[in-house]
Amino acid sequence: MSSVIELIEAGARQLSDAGVAFGHGTDNAFDEAAWLVLWRLQLPLHELDAVADRPVSPADAVRVAELLAARIASRKPAAYLTKEAWLQGVPFYIDERAIVPRSFIAELLADGGIDPWLGEHTRRVLDLCTGNGSLAVLAALTYPEIAVDAADLSAEALEVAAINVTRHQLDARITLLASDGLAGVRGPYDLILCNPPYVNTRSMAALPAEYRAEPALALAGGADGMDFVRQLLHDAPRCMTQAAVLVLEIGNERAHFEAAFPAVEAVWLETSAGEDQVLLLTRDALATLAG
């Protein structure tokens, strides 16, 4: 009879040998295997040491093997198989209707990285391109006094977001809005959070299957990745109060951002991935772009 750790180690070898891609909650084969094995066995995901030597029945070992095989054969992110993703220790429902949540903005909410720009005036928050609603939920949990609008172009993504808003009992504080960019929102806002589609065309073509399993609408940002961002930066000032800030994630596209907006004074915020993934823009910094 195999133990939990033996199944995880075997699963990690399988995932590694199969060449699956990571990046949707884990970044290596062992952590991915641990997630799948522990989830399948209904064991706590963050207490491996406590259960590592626990024996696993042959029937449960078969169920684990089937899940690992599905991960390899489908090339879907593990979160789509488990229907759950975690961000800053908070669980969220997820399925193929929305991108798997992984925004570095979540770190900034949790560790207070944007707090110096906030204050008593911060009452209305917009999470634009909300996807499954995770950043809206985290913002509402972090700042109990704020009201949050969560907007997305995708009706399907908003269906997933609604599940998470209700799951975290935030229906009274989070309003879901169907909106193409800022066209359908109800500003002005004191804080805008946005993890937009920003992957450039060349990078989109090279994405592993796991990323292609996600809605392309949430990823593809045009030739230089800045199509959505250009419209956002043009429109944002009219949706912002005077002291408002925009916190924008652009992934590995800093060079393209700076080439597209050479005159914009951005504050680059430090995350676990460095200082080139997320930036902050004040309303004054954006005003020069508004026509």
mmCIF file of C-alpha atoms in Angstrom:
data_model
loop_
_atom_site.group_PDB
_atom_site.id
_atom_site.type_symbol
_atom_site.label_atom_id
_atom_site.label_comp_id
_atom_site.label_asym_id
_atom_site.label_seq_id
_atom_site.Cartn_x
_atom_site.Cartn_y
_atom_site.Cartn_z
ATOM 1 C CA MET A 1 0.000 0.000 0.000
ATOM 2 C CA SER A 2 1.430 3.374 -1.023
ATOM 3 C CA SER A 3 1.738 6.370 1.280
ATOM 4 C CA VAL A 4 0.652 9.896 0.450
ATOM 5 C CA ILE A 5 4.225 11.098 -0.099
ATOM 6 C CA GLU A 6 5.006 8.121 -2.332
ATOM 7 C CA LEU A 7 2.032 8.949 -4.536
ATOM 8 C CA ILE A 8 3.119 12.576 -4.698
ATOM 9 C CA GLU A 9 6.702 11.709 -5.618
ATOM 10 C CA ALA A 10 5.524 9.276 -8.279
ATOM 11 C CA GLY A 11 3.065 11.846 -9.605
ATOM 12 C CA ALA A 12 5.779 14.493 -9.779
ATOM 13 C CA ARG A 13 7.908 12.172 -11.895
ATOM 14 C CA GLN A 14 4.960 11.543 -14.205
ATOM 15 C CA LEU A 15 4.221 15.242 -14.635
ATOM 16 C CA SER A 16 7.872 16.040 -15.214
ATOM 17 C CA ASP A 17 8.343 13.231 -17.736
ATOM 18 C CA ALA A 18 5.188 14.339 -19.586
ATOM 19 C CA GLY A 19 6.494 17.886 -19.923
ATOM 20 C CA VAL A 20 3.387 19.604 -18.615
ATOM 21 C CA ALA A 21 3.566 23.359 -18.049
ATOM 22 C CA PHE A 22 3.050 25.042 -14.690
ATOM 23 C CA GLY A 23 2.168 28.573 -13.631
ATOM 24 C CA HIS A 24 -1.468 28.304 -12.556
ATOM 25 C CA GLY A 25 -0.928 28.042 -8.827
ATOM 26 C CA THR A 26 2.308 26.055 -8.770
ATOM 27 C CA ASP A 27 5.626 26.395 -10.548
ATOM 28 C CA ASN A 28 7.062 22.883 -10.283
ATOM 29 C CA ALA A 29 6.097 19.231 -10.659
ATOM 30 C CA PHE A 30 6.263 18.310 -6.961
ATOM 31 C CA ASP A 31 3.940 21.089 -5.810
ATOM 32 C CA GLU A 32 1.514 20.341 -8.631
ATOM 33 C CA ALA A 33 1.470 16.640 -7.759
ATOM 34 C CA ALA A 34 0.983 17.453 -4.079
ATOM 35 C CA TRP A 35 -1.986 19.682 -4.923
ATOM 36 C CA LEU A 36 -3.658 17.006 -7.040
ATOM 37 C CA VAL A 37 -2.971 14.106 -4.670
ATOM 38 C CA LEU A 38 -4.072 15.930 -1.533
ATOM 39 C CA TRP A 39 -7.164 17.326 -3.233
ATOM 40 C CA ARG A 40 -8.176 13.898 -4.564
ATOM 41 C CA LEU A 41 -7.719 12.361 -1.117
ATOM 42 C CA GLN A 42 -9.629 15.250 0.514
ATOM 43 C CA LEU A 43 -6.699 16.094 2.733
ATOM 44 C CA PRO A 44 -5.637 19.627 3.793
ATOM 45 C CA LEU A 45 -3.644 21.184 0.969
ATOM 46 C CA HIS A 46 -1.214 22.988 3.257
ATOM 47 C CA GLU A 47 -0.464 20.240 5.780
ATOM 48 C CA LEU A 48 1.555 17.736 3.787
ATOM 49 C CA ASP A 49 4.000 16.991 6.605
ATOM 50 C CA ALA A 50 1.163 15.868 8.858
ATOM 51 C CA VAL A 51 -0.197 13.352 6.374
ATOM 52 C CA ALA A 52 2.868 12.416 4.286
ATOM 53 C CA ASP A 53 3.230 8.913 5.716
ATOM 54 C CA ARG A 54 -0.467 8.104 5.799
ATOM 55 C CA PRO A 55 -1.266 4.902 3.851
ATOM 56 C CA VAL A 56 -3.559 5.221 0.844
ATOM 57 C CA SER A 57 -5.988 2.464 -0.045
ATOM 58 C CA PRO A 58 -5.674 0.845 -3.477
ATOM 59 C CA ALA A 59 -9.023 2.311 -4.513
ATOM 60 C CA ASP A 60 -7.939 5.843 -3.593
ATOM 61 C CA ALA A 61 -4.599 5.303 -5.311
ATOM 62 C CA VAL A 62 -6.507 4.493 -8.503
ATOM 63 C CA ARG A 63 -8.485 7.740 -8.167
ATOM 64 C CA VAL A 64 -5.241 9.667 -7.762
ATOM 65 C CA ALA A 65 -3.763 7.976 -10.818
ATOM 66 C CA GLU A 66 -6.851 8.863 -12.870
ATOM 67 C CA LEU A 67 -6.597 12.533 -11.889
ATOM 68 C CA LEU A 68 -2.903 12.714 -12.746
ATOM 69 C CA ALA A 69 -3.616 11.020 -16.069
ATOM 70 C CA ALA A 70 -6.335 13.575 -16.797
ATOM 71 C CA ARG A 71 -3.925 16.416 -16.014
ATOM 72 C CA ILE A 72 -1.395 15.020 -18.465
ATOM 73 C CA ALA A 73 -3.827 14.066 -21.214
ATOM 74 C CA SER A 74 -5.953 17.215 -21.142
ATOM 75 C CA ARG A 75 -3.120 19.714 -20.539
ATOM 76 C CA LYS A 76 -5.672 21.733 -18.574
ATOM 77 C CA PRO A 77 -4.460 23.701 -15.545
ATOM 78 C CA ALA A 78 -4.922 21.705 -12.359
ATOM 79 C CA ALA A 79 -7.344 24.353 -11.094
ATOM 80 C CA TYR A 80 -9.782 23.491 -13.891
ATOM 81 C CA LEU A 81 -9.722 19.858 -12.771
ATOM 82 C CA THR A 82 -10.193 20.595 -9.064
ATOM 83 C CA LYS A 83 -12.525 23.586 -9.688
ATOM 84 C CA GLU A 84 -10.642 25.504 -7.030
ATOM 85 C CA ALA A 85 -7.754 27.953 -6.915
ATOM 86 C CA TRP A 86 -6.149 29.717 -3.978
ATOM 87 C CA LEU A 87 -4.922 33.301 -3.912
ATOM 88 C CA GLN A 88 -3.263 34.671 -0.772
ATOM 89 C CA GLY A 89 -4.695 31.741 1.177
ATOM 90 C CA VAL A 90 -8.258 32.450 0.068
ATOM 91 C CA PRO A 91 -10.113 29.731 -1.897
ATOM 92 C CA PHE A 92 -11.962 30.546 -5.110
ATOM 93 C CA TYR A 93 -14.174 28.541 -7.411
ATOM 94 C CA ILE A 94 -12.873 28.397 -10.972
ATOM 95 C CA ASP A 95 -13.707 26.687 -14.236
ATOM 96 C CA GLU A 96 -12.976 27.121 -17.927
ATOM 97 C CA ARG A 97 -15.253 30.171 -18.204
ATOM 98 C CA ALA A 98 -12.610 32.380 -16.548
ATOM 99 C CA ILE A 99 -8.856 32.686 -16.369
ATOM 100 C CA VAL A 100 -7.192 30.908 -13.436
ATOM 101 C CA PRO A 101 -6.542 33.610 -10.785
ATOM 102 C CA ARG A 102 -2.859 34.355 -10.203
ATOM 103 C CA SER A 103 -2.512 38.127 -10.166
ATOM 104 C CA PHE A 104 0.408 39.715 -8.326
ATOM 105 C CA ILE A 105 -1.996 42.492 -7.359
ATOM 106 C CA ALA A 106 -3.287 40.034 -4.758
ATOM 107 C CA GLU A 107 0.096 40.227 -3.010
ATOM 108 C CA LEU A 108 -0.064 44.012 -2.928
ATOM 109 C CA LEU A 109 -3.514 43.915 -1.367
ATOM 110 C CA ALA A 110 -2.352 41.429 1.258
ATOM 111 C CA ASP A 111 0.925 43.100 2.214
ATOM 112 C CA GLY A 112 -0.225 46.710 2.034
ATOM 113 C CA GLY A 113 1.900 47.538 -0.989
ATOM 114 C CA ILE A 114 -0.563 50.114 -2.292
ATOM 115 C CA ASP A 115 -1.731 51.432 1.079
ATOM 116 C CA PRO A 116 0.489 54.557 0.960
ATOM 117 C CA TRP A 117 -1.708 55.852 -1.889
ATOM 118 C CA LEU A 118 -4.969 55.065 -0.111
ATOM 119 C CA GLY A 119 -6.715 56.659 2.851
ATOM 120 C CA GLU A 120 -10.006 57.778 4.307
ATOM 121 C CA HIS A 121 -10.956 58.998 0.843
ATOM 122 C CA THR A 122 -10.760 55.454 -0.548
ATOM 123 C CA ARG A 123 -14.379 54.354 -0.610
ATOM 124 C CA ARG A 124 -15.169 53.148 -4.120
ATOM 125 C CA VAL A 125 -13.038 50.526 -5.854
ATOM 126 C CA LEU A 126 -13.220 49.030 -9.332
ATOM 127 C CA ASP A 127 -11.779 45.641 -10.242
ATOM 128 C CA LEU A 128 -11.656 45.821 -14.036
ATOM 129 C CA CYS A 129 -11.262 42.565 -15.987
ATOM 130 C CA THR A 130 -12.383 40.809 -12.829
ATOM 131 C CA GLY A 131 -12.473 37.282 -14.295
ATOM 132 C CA ASN A 132 -13.562 34.977 -11.484
ATOM 133 C CA GLY A 133 -13.850 37.912 -9.099
ATOM 134 C CA SER A 134 -10.844 37.055 -6.952
ATOM 135 C CA LEU A 135 -9.289 40.525 -6.764
ATOM 136 C CA ALA A 136 -12.668 42.102 -6.036
ATOM 137 C CA VAL A 137 -13.190 39.640 -3.190
ATOM 138 C CA LEU A 138 -9.687 40.168 -1.812
ATOM 139 C CA ALA A 139 -10.097 43.953 -1.967
ATOM 140 C CA ALA A 140 -13.402 43.735 -0.116
ATOM 141 C CA LEU A 141 -11.881 41.458 2.524
ATOM 142 C CA THR A 142 -8.809 43.686 2.899
ATOM 143 C CA TYR A 143 -10.695 46.972 3.171
ATOM 144 C CA PRO A 144 -13.974 46.354 5.039
ATOM 145 C CA GLU A 145 -15.251 49.917 4.538
ATOM 146 C CA ILE A 146 -15.137 49.987 0.731
ATOM 147 C CA ALA A 147 -17.694 49.170 -1.940
ATOM 148 C CA VAL A 148 -16.419 47.289 -4.984
ATOM 149 C CA ASP A 149 -17.560 47.158 -8.577
ATOM 150 C CA ALA A 150 -16.246 44.121 -10.478
ATOM 151 C CA ALA A 151 -16.439 44.476 -14.249
ATOM 152 C CA ASP A 152 -15.742 42.187 -17.165
ATOM 153 C CA LEU A 153 -16.631 41.951 -20.845
ATOM 154 C CA SER A 154 -17.241 38.206 -20.529
ATOM 155 C CA ALA A 155 -20.712 37.217 -19.325
ATOM 156 C CA GLU A 156 -19.371 33.736 -18.585
ATOM 157 C CA ALA A 157 -16.579 35.086 -16.397
ATOM 158 C CA LEU A 158 -19.114 37.156 -14.486
ATOM 159 C CA GLU A 159 -21.108 33.984 -13.821
ATOM 160 C CA VAL A 160 -18.034 32.524 -12.149
ATOM 161 C CA ALA A 161 -17.411 35.758 -10.264
ATOM 162 C CA ALA A 162 -20.958 35.645 -8.918
ATOM 163 C CA ILE A 163 -20.249 32.221 -7.414
ATOM 164 C CA ASN A 164 -17.226 33.595 -5.564
ATOM 165 C CA VAL A 165 -18.914 36.780 -4.384
ATOM 166 C CA THR A 166 -21.702 34.707 -2.845
ATOM 167 C CA ARG A 167 -19.279 32.110 -1.492
ATOM 168 C CA HIS A 168 -17.517 34.822 0.495
ATOM 169 C CA GLN A 169 -20.800 36.463 1.542
ATOM 170 C CA LEU A 170 -20.007 39.746 -0.197
ATOM 171 C CA ASP A 171 -23.108 40.236 -2.333
ATOM 172 C CA ALA A 172 -23.970 43.396 -0.396
ATOM 173 C CA ARG A 173 -20.576 44.998 -1.077
ATOM 174 C CA ILE A 174 -19.556 43.785 -4.550
ATOM 175 C CA THR A 175 -21.545 44.710 -7.645
ATOM 176 C CA LEU A 176 -20.871 42.800 -10.862
ATOM 177 C CA LEU A 177 -20.971 44.834 -14.075
ATOM 178 C CA ALA A 178 -20.871 43.812 -17.734
ATOM 179 C CA SER A 179 -18.502 46.302 -19.315
ATOM 180 C CA ASP A 180 -16.265 46.588 -22.373
ATOM 181 C CA GLY A 181 -13.321 48.258 -20.724
ATOM 182 C CA LEU A 182 -14.618 51.254 -18.800
ATOM 183 C CA ALA A 183 -17.646 51.804 -21.041
ATOM 184 C CA GLY A 184 -20.173 50.295 -18.648
ATOM 185 C CA VAL A 185 -18.815 51.198 -15.212
ATOM 186 C CA ARG A 186 -20.194 53.644 -12.646
ATOM 187 C CA GLY A 187 -17.296 55.879 -11.659
ATOM 188 C CA PRO A 188 -15.707 57.877 -10.353
ATOM 189 C CA TYR A 189 -13.554 55.491 -8.328
ATOM 190 C CA ASP A 190 -10.880 56.062 -5.712
ATOM 191 C CA LEU A 191 -8.938 52.936 -6.715
ATOM 192 C CA ILE A 192 -8.951 50.932 -9.928
ATOM 193 C CA LEU A 193 -7.379 47.471 -9.999
ATOM 194 C CA CYS A 194 -6.811 45.882 -13.378
ATOM 195 C CA ASN A 195 -5.178 42.658 -14.534
ATOM 196 C CA PRO A 196 -5.997 43.040 -18.248
ATOM 197 C CA PRO A 197 -5.249 40.988 -21.355
ATOM 198 C CA TYR A 198 -1.628 41.949 -22.044
ATOM 199 C CA VAL A 199 0.108 39.005 -23.760
ATOM 200 C CA ASN A 200 1.625 40.123 -27.065
ATOM 201 C CA THR A 201 0.880 38.257 -30.284
ATOM 202 C CA ARG A 202 4.247 36.520 -30.518
ATOM 203 C CA SER A 203 4.008 35.290 -26.933
ATOM 204 C CA MET A 204 0.403 34.144 -27.460
ATOM 205 C CA ALA A 205 1.541 31.927 -30.324
ATOM 206 C CA ALA A 206 4.160 30.302 -28.091
ATOM 207 C CA LEU A 207 1.962 29.656 -25.050
ATOM 208 C CA PRO A 208 1.852 26.097 -23.686
ATOM 209 C CA ALA A 209 -1.421 24.181 -23.946
ATOM 210 C CA GLU A 210 -2.280 24.926 -20.315
ATOM 211 C CA TYR A 211 -2.523 28.635 -21.122
ATOM 212 C CA ARG A 212 -4.374 28.022 -24.369
ATOM 213 C CA ALA A 213 -7.002 26.191 -22.289
ATOM 214 C CA GLU A 214 -7.917 29.563 -20.760
ATOM 215 C CA PRO A 215 -10.183 32.117 -22.452
ATOM 216 C CA ALA A 216 -8.048 33.924 -25.044
ATOM 217 C CA LEU A 217 -10.098 37.062 -24.364
ATOM 218 C CA ALA A 218 -8.425 37.288 -20.956
ATOM 219 C CA LEU A 219 -4.901 36.975 -22.335
ATOM 220 C CA ALA A 220 -4.450 38.381 -25.845
ATOM 221 C CA GLY A 221 -3.346 42.009 -25.873
ATOM 222 C CA GLY A 222 -2.544 42.548 -29.546
ATOM 223 C CA ALA A 223 0.765 42.967 -31.357
ATOM 224 C CA ASP A 224 2.606 44.551 -28.417
ATOM 225 C CA GLY A 225 0.194 43.469 -25.680
ATOM 226 C CA MET A 226 -0.976 47.029 -25.121
ATOM 227 C CA ASP A 227 -4.270 47.179 -27.079
ATOM 228 C CA PHE A 228 -6.534 47.088 -24.019
ATOM 229 C CA VAL A 229 -4.108 49.152 -21.951
ATOM 230 C CA ARG A 230 -4.057 52.004 -24.485
ATOM 231 C CA GLN A 231 -7.817 52.435 -24.270
ATOM 232 C CA LEU A 232 -7.784 52.011 -20.505
ATOM 233 C CA LEU A 233 -5.180 54.713 -19.904
ATOM 234 C CA HIS A 234 -6.996 57.068 -22.260
ATOM 235 C CA ASP A 235 -10.372 56.539 -20.559
ATOM 236 C CA ALA A 236 -9.320 56.100 -16.920
ATOM 237 C CA PRO A 237 -9.084 59.751 -15.746
ATOM 238 C CA ARG A 238 -12.797 60.380 -16.333
ATOM 239 C CA CYS A 239 -13.560 57.409 -14.048
ATOM 240 C CA MET A 240 -11.204 58.470 -11.249
ATOM 241 C CA THR A 241 -11.509 60.901 -8.360
ATOM 242 C CA GLN A 242 -8.731 63.470 -8.043
ATOM 243 C CA ALA A 243 -6.741 61.416 -5.518
ATOM 244 C CA ALA A 244 -7.422 58.062 -7.203
ATOM 245 C CA VAL A 245 -4.798 55.608 -8.421
ATOM 246 C CA LEU A 246 -4.799 52.847 -11.023
ATOM 247 C CA VAL A 247 -2.937 49.641 -10.182
ATOM 248 C CA LEU A 248 -2.177 47.773 -13.397
ATOM 249 C CA GLU A 249 -0.582 44.388 -13.978
ATOM 250 C CA ILE A 250 1.300 43.974 -17.258
ATOM 251 C CA GLY A 251 3.272 40.776 -16.662
ATOM 252 C CA ASN A 252 6.409 40.504 -18.746
ATOM 253 C CA GLU A 253 5.445 43.423 -20.986
ATOM 254 C CA ARG A 254 7.263 46.286 -19.216
ATOM 255 C CA ALA A 255 9.388 47.057 -22.264
ATOM 256 C CA HIS A 256 6.289 47.246 -24.445
ATOM 257 C CA PHE A 257 4.504 49.407 -21.864
ATOM 258 C CA GLU A 258 7.366 51.878 -21.667
ATOM 259 C CA ALA A 259 7.646 51.991 -25.454
ATOM 260 C CA ALA A 260 3.920 52.666 -25.784
ATOM 261 C CA PHE A 261 3.760 55.281 -23.002
ATOM 262 C CA PRO A 262 7.200 56.915 -22.805
ATOM 263 C CA ALA A 263 5.901 60.102 -21.161
ATOM 264 C CA VAL A 264 3.801 58.464 -18.447
ATOM 265 C CA GLU A 265 5.267 58.604 -14.956
ATOM 266 C CA ALA A 266 4.649 55.140 -13.493
ATOM 267 C CA VAL A 267 5.483 53.801 -10.043
ATOM 268 C CA TRP A 268 6.652 50.193 -10.334
ATOM 269 C CA LEU A 269 5.587 48.125 -7.349
ATOM 270 C CA GLU A 270 7.628 45.279 -5.906
ATOM 271 C CA THR A 271 6.102 41.804 -5.876
ATOM 272 C CA SER A 272 7.516 38.310 -5.459
ATOM 273 C CA ALA A 273 8.256 38.402 -9.204
ATOM 274 C CA GLY A 274 10.275 41.622 -9.004
ATOM 275 C CA GLU A 275 9.539 45.249 -9.850
ATOM 276 C CA ASP A 276 8.404 44.941 -13.447
ATOM 277 C CA GLN A 277 5.034 43.167 -13.242
ATOM 278 C CA VAL A 278 2.721 45.725 -11.629
ATOM 279 C CA LEU A 279 2.666 49.505 -11.861
ATOM 280 C CA LEU A 280 0.729 52.312 -10.224
ATOM 281 C CA LEU A 281 -0.503 55.440 -11.980
ATOM 282 C CA THR A 282 -2.008 58.504 -10.349
ATOM 283 C CA ARG A 283 -4.794 60.425 -12.022
ATOM 284 C CA ASP A 284 -2.391 63.299 -12.660
ATOM 285 C CA ALA A 285 0.046 60.959 -14.401
ATOM 286 C CA LEU A 286 -2.763 59.757 -16.672
ATOM 287 C CA ALA A 287 -4.246 63.164 -17.404
ATOM 288 C CA THR A 288 -1.810 63.915 -20.209
ATOM 289 C CA LEU A 289 -3.132 60.941 -22.199
ATOM 290 C CA ALA A 290 -6.811 61.861 -21.961
ATOM 291 C CA GLY A 291 -8.132 63.449 -25.101
#
